[in-house]
CSV table of C-alpha atoms in Angstrom, one decimal:
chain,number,residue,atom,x,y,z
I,1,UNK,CA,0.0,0.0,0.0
I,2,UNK,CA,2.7,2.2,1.2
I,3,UNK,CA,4.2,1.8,-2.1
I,4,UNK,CA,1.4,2.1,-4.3
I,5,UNK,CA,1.1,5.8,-2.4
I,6,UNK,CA,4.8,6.6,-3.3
I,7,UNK,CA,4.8,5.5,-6.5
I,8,UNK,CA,1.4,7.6,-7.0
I,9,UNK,CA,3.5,10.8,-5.3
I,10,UNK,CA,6.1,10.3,-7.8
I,11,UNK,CA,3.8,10.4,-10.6
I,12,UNK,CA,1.8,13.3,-9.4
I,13,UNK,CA,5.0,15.2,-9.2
I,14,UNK,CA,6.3,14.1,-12.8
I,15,UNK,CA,3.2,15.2,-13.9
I,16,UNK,CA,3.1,19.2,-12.3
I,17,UNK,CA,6.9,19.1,-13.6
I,18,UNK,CA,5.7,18.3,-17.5
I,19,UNK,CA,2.8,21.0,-17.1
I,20,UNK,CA,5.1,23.3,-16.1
I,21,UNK,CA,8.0,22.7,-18.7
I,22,UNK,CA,10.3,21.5,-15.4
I,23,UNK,CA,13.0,19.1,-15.7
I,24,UNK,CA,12.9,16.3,-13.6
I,25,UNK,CA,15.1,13.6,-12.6
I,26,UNK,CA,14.4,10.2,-10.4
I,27,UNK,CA,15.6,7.5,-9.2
I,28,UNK,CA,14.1,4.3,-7.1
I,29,UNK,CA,17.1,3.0,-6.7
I,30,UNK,CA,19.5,5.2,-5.3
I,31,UNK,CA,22.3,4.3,-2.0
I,32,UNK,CA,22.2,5.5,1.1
I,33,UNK,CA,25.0,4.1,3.9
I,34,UNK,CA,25.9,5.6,7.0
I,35,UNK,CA,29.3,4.7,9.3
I,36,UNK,CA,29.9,4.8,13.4
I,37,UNK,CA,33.3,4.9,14.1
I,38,UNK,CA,34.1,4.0,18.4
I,39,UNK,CA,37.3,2.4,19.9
I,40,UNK,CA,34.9,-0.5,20.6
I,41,UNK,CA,33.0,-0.8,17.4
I,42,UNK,CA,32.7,0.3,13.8
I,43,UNK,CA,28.8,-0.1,12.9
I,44,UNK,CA,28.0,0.7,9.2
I,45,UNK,CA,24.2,-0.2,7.0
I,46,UNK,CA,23.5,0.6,3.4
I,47,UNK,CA,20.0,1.0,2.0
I,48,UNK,CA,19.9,0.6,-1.9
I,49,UNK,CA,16.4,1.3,-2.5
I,50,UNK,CA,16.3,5.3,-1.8
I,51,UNK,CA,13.8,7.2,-3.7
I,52,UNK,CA,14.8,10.5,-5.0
I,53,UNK,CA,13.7,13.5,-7.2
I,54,UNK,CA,15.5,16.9,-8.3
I,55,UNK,CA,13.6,19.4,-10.4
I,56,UNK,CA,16.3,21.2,-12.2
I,57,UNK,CA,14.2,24.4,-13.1
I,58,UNK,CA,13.2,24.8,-9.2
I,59,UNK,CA,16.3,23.2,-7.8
I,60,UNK,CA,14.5,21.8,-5.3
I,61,UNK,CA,15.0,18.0,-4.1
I,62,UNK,CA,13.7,15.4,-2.4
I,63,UNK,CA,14.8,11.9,-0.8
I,64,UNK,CA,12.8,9.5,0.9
I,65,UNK,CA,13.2,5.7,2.3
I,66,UNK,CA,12.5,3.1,4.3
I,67,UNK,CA,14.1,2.9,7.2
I,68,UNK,CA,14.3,-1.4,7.2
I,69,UNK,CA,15.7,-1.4,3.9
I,70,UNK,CA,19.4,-0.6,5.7
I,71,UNK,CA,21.1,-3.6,5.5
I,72,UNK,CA,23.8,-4.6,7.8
I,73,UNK,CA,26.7,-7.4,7.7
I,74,UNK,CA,25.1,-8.3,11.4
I,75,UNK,CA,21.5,-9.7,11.5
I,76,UNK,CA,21.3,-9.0,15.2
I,77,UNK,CA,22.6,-5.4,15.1
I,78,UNK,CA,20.0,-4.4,12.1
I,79,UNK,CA,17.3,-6.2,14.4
I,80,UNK,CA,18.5,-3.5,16.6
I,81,UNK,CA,18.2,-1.3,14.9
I,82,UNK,CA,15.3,-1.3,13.7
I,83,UNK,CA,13.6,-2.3,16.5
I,84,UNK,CA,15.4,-0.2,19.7
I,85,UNK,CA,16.9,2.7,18.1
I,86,UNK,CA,15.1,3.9,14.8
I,87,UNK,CA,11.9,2.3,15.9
I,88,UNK,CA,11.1,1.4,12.3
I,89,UNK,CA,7.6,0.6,12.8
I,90,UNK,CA,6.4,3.5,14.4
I,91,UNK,CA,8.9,5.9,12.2
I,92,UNK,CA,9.3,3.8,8.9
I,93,UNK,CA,10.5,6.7,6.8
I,94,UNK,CA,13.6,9.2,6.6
I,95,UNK,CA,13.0,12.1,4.5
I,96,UNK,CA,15.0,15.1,3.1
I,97,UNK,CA,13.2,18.1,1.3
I,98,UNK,CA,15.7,20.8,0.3
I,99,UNK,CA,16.9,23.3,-2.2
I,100,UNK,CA,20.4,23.3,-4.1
I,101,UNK,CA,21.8,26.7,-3.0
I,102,UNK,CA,23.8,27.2,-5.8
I,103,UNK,CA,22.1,28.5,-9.7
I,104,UNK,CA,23.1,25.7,-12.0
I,105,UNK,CA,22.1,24.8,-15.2
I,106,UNK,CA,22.0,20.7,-14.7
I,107,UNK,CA,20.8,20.5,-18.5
I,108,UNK,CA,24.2,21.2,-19.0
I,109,UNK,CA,26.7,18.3,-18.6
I,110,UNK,CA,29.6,19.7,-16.0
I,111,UNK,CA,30.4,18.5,-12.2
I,112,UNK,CA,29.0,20.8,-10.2
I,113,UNK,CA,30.1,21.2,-6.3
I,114,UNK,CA,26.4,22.2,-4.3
I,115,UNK,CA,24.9,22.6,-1.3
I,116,UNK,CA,21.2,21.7,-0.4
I,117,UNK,CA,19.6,23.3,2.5
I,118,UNK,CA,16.6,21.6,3.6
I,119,UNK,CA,14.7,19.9,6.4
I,120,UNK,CA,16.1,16.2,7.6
I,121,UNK,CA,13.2,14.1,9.5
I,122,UNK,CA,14.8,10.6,11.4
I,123,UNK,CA,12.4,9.1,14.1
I,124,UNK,CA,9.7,11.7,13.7
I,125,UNK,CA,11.5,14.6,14.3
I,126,UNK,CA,12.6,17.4,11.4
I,127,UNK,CA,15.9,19.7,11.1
I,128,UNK,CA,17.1,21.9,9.2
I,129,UNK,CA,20.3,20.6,7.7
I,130,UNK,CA,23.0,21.6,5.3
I,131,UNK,CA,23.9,19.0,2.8
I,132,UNK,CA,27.5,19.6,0.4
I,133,UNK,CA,27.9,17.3,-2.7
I,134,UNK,CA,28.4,16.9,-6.5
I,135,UNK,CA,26.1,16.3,-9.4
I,136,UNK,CA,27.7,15.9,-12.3
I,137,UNK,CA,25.3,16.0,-15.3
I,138,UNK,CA,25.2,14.3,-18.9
I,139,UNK,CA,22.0,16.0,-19.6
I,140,UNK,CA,20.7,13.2,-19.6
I,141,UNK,CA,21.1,11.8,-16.3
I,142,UNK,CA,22.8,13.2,-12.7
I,143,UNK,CA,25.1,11.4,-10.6
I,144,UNK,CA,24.6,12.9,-7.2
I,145,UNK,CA,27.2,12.0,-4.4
I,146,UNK,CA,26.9,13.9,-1.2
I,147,UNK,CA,28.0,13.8,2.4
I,148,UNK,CA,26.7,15.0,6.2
I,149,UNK,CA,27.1,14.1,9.6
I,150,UNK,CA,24.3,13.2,12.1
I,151,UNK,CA,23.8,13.6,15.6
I,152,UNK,CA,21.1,10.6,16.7
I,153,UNK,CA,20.5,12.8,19.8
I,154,UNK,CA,19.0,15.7,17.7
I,155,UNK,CA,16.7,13.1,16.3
I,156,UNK,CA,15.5,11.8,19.5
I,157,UNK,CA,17.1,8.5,19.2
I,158,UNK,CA,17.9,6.9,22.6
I,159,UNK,CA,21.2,4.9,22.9
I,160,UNK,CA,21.3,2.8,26.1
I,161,UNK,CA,23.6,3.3,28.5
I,162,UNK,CA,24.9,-0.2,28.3
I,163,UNK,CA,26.2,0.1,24.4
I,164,UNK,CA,26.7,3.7,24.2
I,165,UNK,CA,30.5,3.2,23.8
I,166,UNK,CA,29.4,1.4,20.9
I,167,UNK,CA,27.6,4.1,18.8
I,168,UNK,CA,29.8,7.3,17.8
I,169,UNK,CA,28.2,11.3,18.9
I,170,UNK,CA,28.3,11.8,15.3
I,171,UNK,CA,27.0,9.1,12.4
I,172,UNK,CA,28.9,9.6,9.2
I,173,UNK,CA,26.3,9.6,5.8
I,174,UNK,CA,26.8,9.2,2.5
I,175,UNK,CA,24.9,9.1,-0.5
I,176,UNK,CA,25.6,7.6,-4.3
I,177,UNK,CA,22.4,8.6,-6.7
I,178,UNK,CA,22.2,8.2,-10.5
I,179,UNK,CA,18.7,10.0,-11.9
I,180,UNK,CA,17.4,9.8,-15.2
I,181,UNK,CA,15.3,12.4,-16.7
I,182,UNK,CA,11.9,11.8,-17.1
């Protein structure tokens, strides 16, 4: 169901973008990984199945998954995940709605450094964030690659006291997106 309503989203928006002459890019498929570096232990997921959508006119973006579709090499720690920390059924979704801050012409083909400002929501709660990457366009098609740090404090996510040696302050995230124009 939750798909049908996503996929239903993504057309709504592809349509407004045709109406209005917009250029837009997807992608279903894009990666999403993040890293925790402690003395103790290194704790890193990937999620593969990240939706995203940039309308080059407006420069405005958005990304969107499912929070179970992190996979980790540990069964037991992505149980853990998903069931202590990120509380995957009550919060299945991370989201990121922002604007590239820079006035490029991603029709264009060039690497372009940018930075998105935008709102971040994890676990129910939003921020604003600042997000500094690269697109680098074909016209064609964008390869986005971008990188930020999160705090899982500012998102309300409780680490017990028991394994918070375990889990760094700070997450490392990192993101690999190819989009097609559509």
């Amino acid at each position: 169901m939750m798909t049908k309503i996503k996929m239903l989203a993504v057309v709504f928006l592809l349509q407004i973008g045709y109406a209005q002459g917009q250029s837009l890019y997807a992608t279903s498929t894009g990666e999403v990984s993040f890293f925790s570096e402690t003395p103790l232990e290194n704790i890193q997921a990937v999620n593969k199945k990240t939706g995203s959508i940039i309308n080059a006119t407006s420069r405005e973006l958005a990304v969107q998954m499912k929070i179970t579709d992190f996979i980790f090499p540990n069964k037991l720690m992505q149980e853990h995940f998903n069931e202590n920390y990120l509380e995957s059924e009550k919060y299945p979704n991370a989201t990121f709605k922002g604007k590239i801050k820079e006035s490029v012409d991603l029709s264009v083909p060039g690497t372009y450094p940018v930075a998105t400002e935008g709102s971040l929501t994890i676990h129910g709660v939003t921020k604003p964030v600042l997000v500094k990457g690269t697109i680098v366009s074909t016209g064609s098609d964008l390869k986005l690659d971008f990188k930020f740090q999160v705090k899982p404090e500012d998102y309300k996510i409780e680490v017990p006291s028991l394994v918070v040696t375990k889990i760094a302050e700070t997450i490392d995230v990192t993101g690999k997106m190819i989009l097609a124009k559509r």
